[in-house]
Amino acid sequence: MTWYYVTLLVLLRMEVVFGFDWSSLKLVRSHVPFVFSHQFNLKQECENDPECPYKEFLKDQNSCWGYEDDCDVTNRFMNVTMDCSDDTSKERYFRQADFGFLRERLEEMKSREFCKPGLDQSAFLRCTKDSSMCEARNLFVDLRKMRERIHDRRKVALESGEIGGACSLDAASLAANTRIKRDLSTWGEQVGPYTQLEFDPFDDTNTHCDVTFTRPVVFVQLDFGGNMYHHFCNFFNLYLTQLANSSWFGTDVQIIRWDASPRYGDLFPSSWKVFTNSDHKSLADFTGKRLCIADATFAFLPRMMLGLFYSTPVEADCRGTGLFKAFSEHFLHRMGIIDQHDRPTSPPVTSSSRDKIRVTFIDRGSAENYKVYRRVLNQEELLAAIRGIPDLDVQIVEFNHRKMSFEDQLKVTRRTDIFIGMHGAGLTHFLFLPDWAVAFELYNCDDIRCYRDLPRLRGIRYLTWNDVTKLQAHNQNEHENYGKHSKFWNYTFDVDEFVRLVTKARQWVLEHPRFAHLRNNRNEL
């Protein structure tokens, strides 16, 4: 029984008396049948509650995300993978980058239960191959000697007896599965010391526990929070972790960073509300304490080997995954970014500019403490040229957290049809464009895959500058450390070639079947 399921049972027992608060689900409406397929008790509650707003989904018996053993391909969340040349490529791509990836990780966990409960025990520990994710029940963590366990970069490495449970441990198998110890990639160092305890701390929590968690705990190792690309490695894999726990997506969880840093530098703090209703903490907040955790998950990690998002291997001729589309919709919904096509009951937009193809050009801006590179030196000339293209509504925006909230940035992105920007972390916004949009990385600065693969996984079209004879680099060798790398230069671009590429992007938008529908129903657009 996963921790989301435990949470759900508690909620449902309460709602027998008080009536279930359906607004607490905070689900994209089209995702509800996929959640119901996993949560029978929730579906039954909807059947019995005359106030349930999801009655229309009760007859759906077939919907499945795509990672379930009995999920037929025709019933998957998104069963169309675009551009794959043949069925073999499509299936390989599904396993690499879609719900098939999660299916394989869950299969790994079935054969890797390293500590099994006995007749009078309930603790367990199980992990994926190489411990990229683990689940534990009735977990005991002893931090009374934590100050002695802090290594470089505020890492915390426990020793035998300081983490464990009252269960039957296969120490040899656990040691083999945790042999790879790599920050942000495995939990090998953290769960490797797991010990079979001679006592059950949950028999007497007053004696053995200083802090007892009755709600689920999610342990995380976090990538850099000051960069959107790296931070969304964290967020995407948190979403993947929630899916692994039966897709309940409850927010009554405590997220704990496995480090001893009292603070975490974060330019996107509002994003945490997608996953939890409380502030995330550090192990440092529990220094000197013994923790007893009824339900613990060691989340999928941001830089897993052959993992998702950061180092995803992508089949060369495939585009689009249900997993990345579901994440995009789920994240936007919980951030409150719901546009006209997501809310058909909203009053129609009548502004004439909404009848046009909306182009957003991201300005690199400037900074007080350092020089910004990859600036487009003839930016105004380029924009003036494409303003002459029919049907385009062109805006230039600086996505700077000091000048624009992240929610407002997402609103701009979600209402963009052609998104243009130089190589940089801000292009992570490609994930949140509408289905018909075109992601135009103006120049990739010799980092080819990073922002090419994100829109491909999301399922939208991608463009970049290929003819290097039609751009000019400036300020080479100016940066004292990295001046030889093209990421630390500035550029001017050929105007005619820029117009040609934007015209191509415009045509792709017009050809998309969903955009065509919106164009024919201007009130919806």
Coordinates of C-alpha atoms in Angstrom, one line a residue, residues 2-524:
T2 CA 1.7 3.2 -1.1
W3 CA 1.8 6.4 0.9
Y4 CA -0.6 8.2 -1.3
Y5 CA -3.1 5.4 -0.9
V6 CA -2.7 5.6 2.9
T7 CA -3.4 9.3 2.7
L8 CA -6.4 8.7 0.6
L9 CA -7.9 6.2 3.0
V10 CA -7.5 8.6 5.9
L11 CA -9.2 11.3 3.9
L12 CA -12.0 9.1 2.9
R13 CA -12.6 7.9 6.5
M14 CA -12.9 11.6 7.5
E15 CA -15.2 12.4 4.6
V16 CA -17.8 9.8 5.7
V17 CA -18.7 12.3 8.3
F18 CA -17.7 15.7 6.8
G19 CA -18.3 15.2 3.1
F20 CA -15.3 15.0 0.7
D21 CA -13.8 18.3 -0.4
W22 CA -13.6 17.7 -4.1
S23 CA -11.8 21.0 -4.7
S24 CA -8.8 19.6 -2.8
L25 CA -8.0 17.2 -5.7
K26 CA -6.7 20.1 -7.7
L27 CA -6.7 18.0 -10.8
V28 CA -6.8 18.9 -14.5
R29 CA -10.3 17.7 -15.4
S30 CA -9.2 15.6 -18.2
H31 CA -6.8 13.7 -15.8
V32 CA -9.6 12.7 -13.5
P33 CA -10.4 9.3 -15.2
F34 CA -6.8 8.3 -15.0
V35 CA -6.7 9.0 -11.3
F36 CA -10.0 7.2 -10.7
S37 CA -8.5 4.1 -12.5
H38 CA -6.0 3.8 -9.7
Q39 CA -8.1 5.1 -6.8
F40 CA -11.1 2.8 -6.5
N41 CA -12.1 4.3 -3.1
L42 CA -12.1 7.8 -4.5
K43 CA -14.2 6.7 -7.4
Q44 CA -16.6 5.0 -5.1
E45 CA -16.8 8.1 -3.0
C46 CA -17.8 10.0 -6.1
E47 CA -20.5 7.5 -6.9
N48 CA -22.0 7.9 -3.4
D49 CA -21.7 11.7 -3.2
P50 CA -24.4 13.6 -5.0
E51 CA -22.1 16.7 -4.9
C52 CA -19.2 15.0 -6.7
P53 CA -18.4 17.1 -9.8
Y54 CA -16.8 14.2 -11.7
K55 CA -19.9 12.0 -12.3
E56 CA -19.2 12.0 -16.0
F57 CA -16.1 9.9 -15.5
L58 CA -17.6 7.1 -13.5
K59 CA -18.5 5.0 -16.5
D60 CA -14.9 5.1 -17.8
Q61 CA -13.4 1.7 -17.1
N62 CA -10.5 1.7 -19.5
S63 CA -8.4 4.9 -19.1
C64 CA -4.8 4.3 -17.9
W65 CA -1.7 6.4 -17.9
G66 CA 0.4 3.9 -19.8
Y67 CA 2.7 2.4 -17.1
E68 CA 0.2 -0.1 -15.8
D69 CA 0.6 -3.8 -16.6
D70 CA -2.9 -4.2 -18.1
C71 CA -2.9 -0.8 -20.0
D72 CA -3.9 -1.4 -23.6
V73 CA -2.1 1.0 -26.0
T74 CA -5.4 2.4 -27.2
N75 CA -6.3 3.5 -23.6
R76 CA -3.1 5.3 -22.7
F77 CA -3.2 9.0 -21.7
M78 CA -1.7 9.8 -25.1
N79 CA -1.5 7.0 -27.5
V80 CA -0.1 8.8 -30.5
T81 CA 3.6 9.3 -30.8
M82 CA 4.4 11.6 -33.7
D83 CA 7.0 11.0 -36.4
C84 CA 8.3 7.6 -35.3
S85 CA 9.3 5.7 -38.5
D86 CA 8.1 2.3 -37.3
D87 CA 6.6 0.4 -34.4
T88 CA 10.0 -0.8 -33.1
S89 CA 11.2 2.8 -32.7
K90 CA 7.9 3.9 -31.2
E91 CA 8.1 1.2 -28.5
R92 CA 11.7 1.9 -27.7
Y93 CA 10.9 5.6 -27.4
F94 CA 8.0 4.8 -25.1
R95 CA 10.4 2.9 -22.8
Q96 CA 13.0 5.7 -23.0
A97 CA 11.0 8.8 -22.4
D98 CA 7.3 8.1 -21.8
F99 CA 5.2 6.1 -19.3
G100 CA 7.1 3.0 -20.3
F101 CA 10.1 4.4 -18.4
L102 CA 8.1 4.4 -15.2
R103 CA 6.7 0.9 -15.9
E104 CA 10.2 -0.5 -16.1
R105 CA 11.3 1.2 -12.9
L106 CA 8.2 -0.3 -11.1
E107 CA 9.1 -3.7 -12.4
E108 CA 12.5 -3.3 -11.0
M109 CA 11.1 -2.6 -7.6
K110 CA 9.1 -5.8 -7.5
S111 CA 12.2 -7.9 -7.4
R112 CA 14.2 -5.6 -5.1
E113 CA 12.5 -5.7 -1.7
F114 CA 15.6 -5.7 0.4
C115 CA 14.0 -5.7 3.8
K116 CA 10.8 -7.7 4.1
P117 CA 8.2 -7.5 6.9
G118 CA 7.7 -10.6 9.1
L119 CA 4.4 -11.8 10.6
D120 CA 4.5 -9.2 13.4
Q121 CA 6.3 -6.5 11.4
S122 CA 5.2 -3.9 8.9
A123 CA 8.5 -2.2 7.9
F124 CA 10.0 -2.7 4.5
L125 CA 12.5 -1.2 2.0
R126 CA 12.4 -1.6 -1.7
C127 CA 14.2 0.2 -4.5
T128 CA 14.6 0.4 -8.2
K129 CA 17.8 -0.8 -9.9
D130 CA 20.8 1.2 -8.6
S131 CA 18.5 2.9 -6.1
S132 CA 17.3 5.8 -8.2
M133 CA 14.1 5.7 -6.1
C134 CA 13.2 3.8 -2.9
E135 CA 10.1 3.3 -0.8
A136 CA 10.2 2.5 3.0
R137 CA 7.6 1.8 5.6
N138 CA 8.1 2.4 9.3
L139 CA 11.5 4.0 8.7
F140 CA 13.8 4.9 11.5
V141 CA 16.4 7.7 11.0
D142 CA 18.8 8.6 13.9
L143 CA 20.3 12.1 13.5
R144 CA 21.7 12.4 17.0
K145 CA 25.3 12.3 15.6
M146 CA 24.4 14.2 12.4
R147 CA 27.1 16.9 13.0
E148 CA 29.7 14.1 12.7
R149 CA 28.1 12.8 9.5
I150 CA 28.3 16.1 7.5
H151 CA 30.7 15.8 4.6
D152 CA 31.7 18.3 2.0
R153 CA 28.9 20.4 0.4
R154 CA 26.8 19.8 3.5
K155 CA 26.1 16.2 2.5
V156 CA 24.8 13.8 5.2
A157 CA 26.0 10.2 5.2
L158 CA 24.6 8.0 7.9
E159 CA 26.2 4.8 9.3
S160 CA 24.9 1.3 10.1
G161 CA 22.2 1.5 12.8
E162 CA 21.3 5.1 12.0
I163 CA 18.8 4.2 9.3
G164 CA 16.7 1.1 9.2
G165 CA 13.6 -0.8 10.2
A166 CA 12.2 -3.8 11.9
C167 CA 12.2 -6.2 9.0
S168 CA 14.2 -9.1 7.5
L169 CA 17.2 -7.6 5.6
D170 CA 19.0 -9.1 2.7
A171 CA 22.2 -7.2 3.3
A172 CA 24.1 -8.6 0.4
S173 CA 21.5 -7.7 -2.2
L174 CA 21.1 -4.2 -0.8
A175 CA 24.9 -3.7 -0.9
A176 CA 25.0 -4.8 -4.6
N177 CA 22.1 -2.4 -5.5
T178 CA 23.7 0.5 -3.7
R179 CA 27.3 0.1 -5.0
I180 CA 26.9 3.2 -7.2
K181 CA 27.1 6.3 -4.9
R182 CA 26.6 9.4 -6.9
D183 CA 25.0 12.7 -5.9
L184 CA 21.7 13.6 -7.6
S185 CA 21.8 10.2 -9.4
T186 CA 21.4 7.5 -6.8
W187 CA 20.3 6.9 -3.2
G188 CA 23.2 4.4 -2.8
E189 CA 25.0 6.4 -0.2
Q190 CA 21.9 7.3 1.8
V191 CA 20.1 3.9 1.9
G192 CA 23.2 1.7 1.7
P193 CA 23.7 1.7 5.6
Y194 CA 20.0 0.5 6.1
T195 CA 20.0 -1.8 9.1
Q196 CA 17.7 -4.5 10.3
L197 CA 16.8 -3.2 13.8
E198 CA 16.6 -5.4 16.8
F199 CA 13.6 -3.3 18.0
D200 CA 10.5 -1.9 16.4
P201 CA 10.5 1.9 17.1
F202 CA 6.8 2.0 16.2
D203 CA 6.0 -0.3 19.1
D204 CA 6.7 2.6 21.4
T205 CA 7.3 5.9 19.6
N206 CA 7.4 7.8 22.9
T207 CA 10.6 5.9 23.8
H208 CA 12.3 5.5 20.4
C209 CA 11.2 8.6 18.4
D210 CA 11.8 12.3 19.0
V211 CA 9.7 13.2 15.9
T212 CA 7.0 11.0 14.4
F213 CA 5.7 11.6 11.0
T214 CA 2.2 10.2 10.4
R215 CA 1.8 11.9 7.0
P216 CA 4.0 10.8 4.1
V217 CA 7.6 12.1 3.8
V218 CA 9.4 12.5 0.5
F219 CA 13.2 12.7 0.6
V220 CA 14.8 14.6 -2.2
Q221 CA 18.2 15.5 -3.5
L222 CA 17.9 18.9 -5.3
D223 CA 19.7 20.2 -8.3
F224 CA 20.5 24.0 -8.5
G225 CA 17.5 26.1 -7.7
G226 CA 18.7 29.3 -9.4
N227 CA 18.4 27.9 -12.9
M228 CA 15.1 27.0 -14.4
Y229 CA 16.4 24.0 -16.4
H230 CA 18.1 22.4 -13.4
H231 CA 15.3 23.1 -11.0
F232 CA 12.7 21.6 -13.3
C233 CA 14.8 18.4 -13.3
N234 CA 13.7 18.4 -9.6
F235 CA 10.1 19.2 -10.3
F236 CA 9.6 16.8 -13.2
N237 CA 11.0 13.9 -11.2
L238 CA 8.8 14.8 -8.2
Y239 CA 5.9 14.4 -10.5
L240 CA 7.2 11.1 -11.7
T241 CA 7.5 10.0 -8.1
Q242 CA 3.9 10.9 -7.5
L243 CA 2.8 8.8 -10.4
A244 CA 4.8 5.9 -9.0
N245 CA 2.7 6.2 -5.9
S246 CA -0.6 5.4 -7.6
S247 CA -1.2 8.9 -9.1
W248 CA -3.0 10.3 -6.1
F249 CA -1.1 13.6 -6.3
G250 CA -2.0 14.6 -2.7
T251 CA -0.2 17.6 -1.3
D252 CA -0.4 16.7 2.4
V253 CA 3.2 15.5 2.4
Q254 CA 6.4 16.7 4.0
I255 CA 9.3 17.1 1.6
I256 CA 12.8 16.8 3.2
R257 CA 16.0 17.7 1.5
W258 CA 18.7 15.1 2.2
D259 CA 21.4 17.7 3.1
A260 CA 22.5 19.8 6.1
S261 CA 22.0 23.2 4.5
P262 CA 19.6 25.4 6.4
R263 CA 18.6 27.2 3.2
Y264 CA 18.1 26.3 -0.5
G265 CA 18.6 29.0 -3.1
D266 CA 15.4 29.0 -5.1
L267 CA 14.2 31.4 -7.8
F268 CA 10.9 29.5 -8.2
P269 CA 9.6 29.0 -4.6
S270 CA 5.9 29.3 -5.6
S271 CA 6.3 26.1 -7.7
W272 CA 6.4 23.9 -4.6
K273 CA 2.6 24.3 -4.1
V274 CA 2.2 21.9 -7.0
F275 CA 3.6 19.1 -4.8
T276 CA 3.1 20.1 -1.1
N277 CA 1.0 22.3 1.1
S278 CA 3.9 23.0 3.5
D279 CA 7.5 24.3 3.3
H280 CA 10.2 21.8 2.4
K281 CA 12.8 21.2 5.1
S282 CA 16.3 20.0 5.5
L283 CA 17.8 17.2 7.6
A284 CA 19.4 20.2 9.4
D285 CA 16.0 21.0 10.8
F286 CA 16.1 17.7 12.7
T287 CA 19.7 17.7 14.0
G288 CA 20.0 15.6 17.2
K289 CA 16.6 14.0 16.7
R290 CA 15.4 10.4 16.0
L291 CA 12.8 10.4 13.2
C292 CA 10.1 7.7 12.9
I293 CA 8.4 7.9 9.5
A294 CA 5.4 5.7 8.8
D295 CA 5.6 6.2 5.0
A296 CA 8.8 7.4 3.3
T297 CA 9.7 7.8 -0.3
F298 CA 13.2 8.5 -1.7
A299 CA 12.2 10.4 -4.8
F300 CA 13.4 9.9 -8.4
L301 CA 16.5 12.0 -8.8
P302 CA 17.2 14.9 -11.1
R303 CA 20.3 13.4 -12.7
M304 CA 19.5 9.7 -12.8
M305 CA 21.7 7.6 -15.1
L306 CA 19.7 7.4 -18.4
G307 CA 16.9 9.2 -16.5
L308 CA 14.2 11.5 -17.5
F309 CA 14.6 15.2 -18.4
Y310 CA 18.3 15.8 -17.7
S311 CA 19.9 12.9 -19.6
T312 CA 17.0 11.4 -21.5
P313 CA 18.1 9.4 -24.5
V314 CA 15.7 10.3 -27.3
E315 CA 14.9 8.1 -30.3
A316 CA 16.1 10.2 -33.3
D317 CA 12.8 10.3 -35.3
C318 CA 10.2 10.4 -32.5
R319 CA 8.3 13.4 -31.0
G320 CA 5.8 13.7 -28.2
T321 CA 5.2 11.8 -24.9
G322 CA 2.1 11.5 -22.8
L323 CA 4.2 11.8 -19.7
F324 CA 5.7 15.2 -20.5
K325 CA 2.3 16.5 -21.7
A326 CA 0.6 15.3 -18.5
F327 CA 3.3 17.0 -16.4
S328 CA 2.9 20.3 -18.3
E329 CA -0.8 20.3 -17.8
H330 CA -0.7 19.2 -14.2
F331 CA 1.9 21.8 -13.3
L332 CA 0.2 24.7 -15.1
H333 CA -3.2 23.8 -13.5
R334 CA -1.8 23.8 -9.9
M335 CA 0.0 27.1 -10.6
G336 CA -3.3 28.6 -11.6
I337 CA -2.3 29.1 -15.2
I338 CA -5.5 28.1 -17.0
D339 CA -6.1 29.6 -20.4
Q340 CA -9.2 29.9 -22.5
H341 CA -9.0 26.5 -24.1
D342 CA -8.7 24.9 -20.7
R343 CA -11.7 26.7 -19.3
P344 CA -14.5 26.6 -21.9
T345 CA -17.0 28.3 -19.5
S346 CA -14.9 31.5 -19.4
P347 CA -16.2 34.5 -21.3
P348 CA -14.7 34.7 -24.8
V349 CA -11.7 37.0 -25.4
T350 CA -12.6 39.7 -27.9
S351 CA -9.3 41.6 -28.3
S352 CA -8.3 41.7 -32.0
S353 CA -4.8 40.8 -31.1
R354 CA -6.1 37.4 -30.0
D355 CA -7.0 36.7 -33.7
K356 CA -3.3 36.7 -34.5
I357 CA -0.4 34.3 -34.1
R358 CA 1.4 35.5 -30.9
V359 CA 5.2 35.7 -31.1
T360 CA 7.1 36.1 -27.9
F361 CA 10.8 37.0 -28.2
I362 CA 12.8 36.6 -24.9
D363 CA 15.2 39.5 -24.2
R364 CA 18.4 38.3 -22.4
G365 CA 18.4 41.6 -20.4
S366 CA 21.3 42.7 -18.2
A367 CA 22.5 42.2 -14.6
E368 CA 24.2 44.4 -12.1
N369 CA 26.8 41.9 -10.8
Y370 CA 27.9 40.2 -14.1
K371 CA 27.9 40.7 -17.8
V372 CA 25.2 38.9 -19.8
Y373 CA 26.3 37.1 -22.9
R374 CA 24.4 35.5 -25.8
R375 CA 22.7 38.9 -26.4
V376 CA 21.2 39.5 -29.8
L377 CA 22.9 42.8 -30.8
N378 CA 20.5 43.5 -33.7
Q379 CA 17.4 42.5 -31.9
E380 CA 15.3 45.5 -32.8
E381 CA 16.1 45.1 -36.4
L382 CA 15.0 41.5 -36.4
L383 CA 11.7 42.3 -34.6
A384 CA 10.9 45.1 -36.9
A385 CA 11.3 42.8 -39.9
I386 CA 8.9 40.1 -38.6
R387 CA 6.3 42.7 -37.6
G388 CA 5.7 43.0 -41.3
I389 CA 4.6 39.3 -41.6
P390 CA 0.8 39.0 -41.8
D391 CA -1.1 37.8 -38.8
L392 CA 1.8 38.1 -36.3
D393 CA 1.4 39.8 -32.9
V394 CA 5.0 40.3 -31.8
Q395 CA 6.1 41.1 -28.2
I396 CA 9.5 41.2 -26.5
V397 CA 9.6 40.1 -22.8
E398 CA 12.4 39.8 -20.3
F399 CA 11.8 36.8 -18.0
N400 CA 13.5 38.3 -14.9
H401 CA 12.3 37.1 -11.5
R402 CA 12.9 40.6 -10.1
K403 CA 10.7 42.2 -12.7
M404 CA 8.0 39.5 -13.4
S405 CA 6.7 36.7 -11.2
F406 CA 7.0 33.2 -12.3
E407 CA 3.2 32.9 -12.6
D408 CA 3.2 35.9 -14.9
Q409 CA 6.0 34.4 -17.0
L410 CA 4.0 31.2 -17.4
K411 CA 0.9 33.1 -18.4
V412 CA 2.9 34.7 -21.2
T413 CA 4.3 31.3 -22.3
R414 CA 0.9 29.6 -22.3
R415 CA -0.5 32.2 -24.6
T416 CA 2.4 32.1 -27.0
D417 CA 2.3 30.4 -30.5
I418 CA 5.9 31.0 -31.5
F419 CA 8.4 31.3 -28.7
I420 CA 11.9 32.7 -29.7
G421 CA 15.0 32.9 -27.5
M422 CA 18.7 32.4 -27.4
H423 CA 20.1 29.2 -25.8
G424 CA 19.6 29.5 -22.0
A425 CA 17.7 28.1 -19.0
G426 CA 14.6 30.3 -19.8
L427 CA 13.9 28.0 -22.8
T428 CA 12.7 25.5 -20.2
H429 CA 9.4 27.4 -20.8
F430 CA 9.2 25.3 -24.0
L431 CA 7.6 22.7 -21.7
F432 CA 4.6 24.9 -21.1
L433 CA 3.7 26.1 -24.6
P434 CA 0.3 25.0 -26.1
D435 CA 0.2 21.9 -28.3
W436 CA 0.4 23.8 -31.6
A437 CA 3.2 26.1 -30.7
V438 CA 6.7 26.3 -32.2
A439 CA 9.8 26.4 -30.0
F440 CA 12.5 28.5 -31.8
E441 CA 15.9 28.3 -30.2
L442 CA 17.5 31.2 -32.1
Y443 CA 21.0 29.7 -31.8
N444 CA 22.0 26.7 -29.7
C445 CA 25.7 27.9 -29.2
D446 CA 27.0 24.3 -29.9
D447 CA 24.9 22.8 -27.1
I448 CA 22.7 20.9 -29.6
R449 CA 20.5 18.5 -27.5
C450 CA 19.5 20.4 -24.4
Y451 CA 16.7 22.7 -25.7
R452 CA 16.0 20.6 -28.8
D453 CA 14.9 17.6 -26.8
L454 CA 12.6 19.3 -24.3
P455 CA 10.1 20.4 -27.0
R456 CA 10.4 17.1 -28.7
L457 CA 9.5 15.3 -25.5
R458 CA 6.7 17.7 -24.9
G459 CA 5.4 17.1 -28.5
I460 CA 5.8 20.5 -30.1
R461 CA 7.8 21.6 -33.2
Y462 CA 11.3 22.9 -32.8
L463 CA 13.5 25.2 -34.9
T464 CA 17.0 26.6 -34.5
W465 CA 19.5 28.5 -36.6
N466 CA 21.6 26.1 -38.8
D467 CA 23.4 28.3 -41.3
V468 CA 26.4 29.7 -39.3
T469 CA 27.5 31.8 -42.4
K470 CA 24.4 34.0 -41.7
L471 CA 25.3 35.0 -38.2
Q472 CA 28.2 37.0 -36.8
A473 CA 29.8 36.4 -33.3
H474 CA 31.0 39.3 -31.2
N475 CA 33.0 39.7 -28.0
Q476 CA 34.9 36.3 -28.4
N477 CA 37.6 35.7 -25.8
E478 CA 36.2 38.6 -23.7
H479 CA 35.2 36.4 -20.8
E480 CA 38.3 35.7 -18.6
N481 CA 37.6 32.1 -18.0
Y482 CA 35.2 30.8 -20.8
G483 CA 35.8 33.3 -23.6
K484 CA 36.6 30.6 -26.2
H485 CA 33.1 29.0 -25.8
S486 CA 30.3 30.2 -28.0
K487 CA 28.0 30.5 -25.0
F488 CA 30.1 33.5 -23.9
W489 CA 29.8 35.5 -27.0
N490 CA 27.2 37.9 -28.4
Y491 CA 25.6 37.8 -31.9
T492 CA 24.0 39.5 -34.8
F493 CA 21.8 37.5 -37.2
D494 CA 21.0 37.8 -40.9
V495 CA 17.6 39.5 -41.1
D496 CA 16.3 37.7 -44.2
E497 CA 17.2 34.3 -42.8
F498 CA 15.5 35.2 -39.5
V499 CA 12.3 36.2 -41.4
R500 CA 12.5 32.9 -43.4
L501 CA 12.6 30.9 -40.2
V502 CA 9.8 32.8 -38.5
T503 CA 7.7 32.4 -41.6
K504 CA 8.3 28.6 -41.5
A505 CA 7.3 28.6 -37.8
R506 CA 4.2 30.6 -38.7
Q507 CA 3.2 28.0 -41.3
W508 CA 3.7 25.1 -38.8
V509 CA 1.3 26.8 -36.4
L510 CA -1.3 27.4 -39.1
E511 CA -1.1 23.7 -40.1
H512 CA -1.6 22.3 -36.7
P513 CA -5.1 20.7 -36.5
R514 CA -6.0 22.1 -33.1
F515 CA -4.9 25.7 -34.0
A516 CA -6.9 25.4 -37.2
H517 CA -9.9 24.6 -35.1
L518 CA -9.3 27.6 -32.8
R519 CA -8.8 29.9 -35.9
N520 CA -12.2 28.8 -37.1
N521 CA -13.8 29.5 -33.8
R522 CA -12.3 32.9 -33.0
N523 CA -14.3 33.3 -29.7
E524 CA -12.4 30.2 -28.3

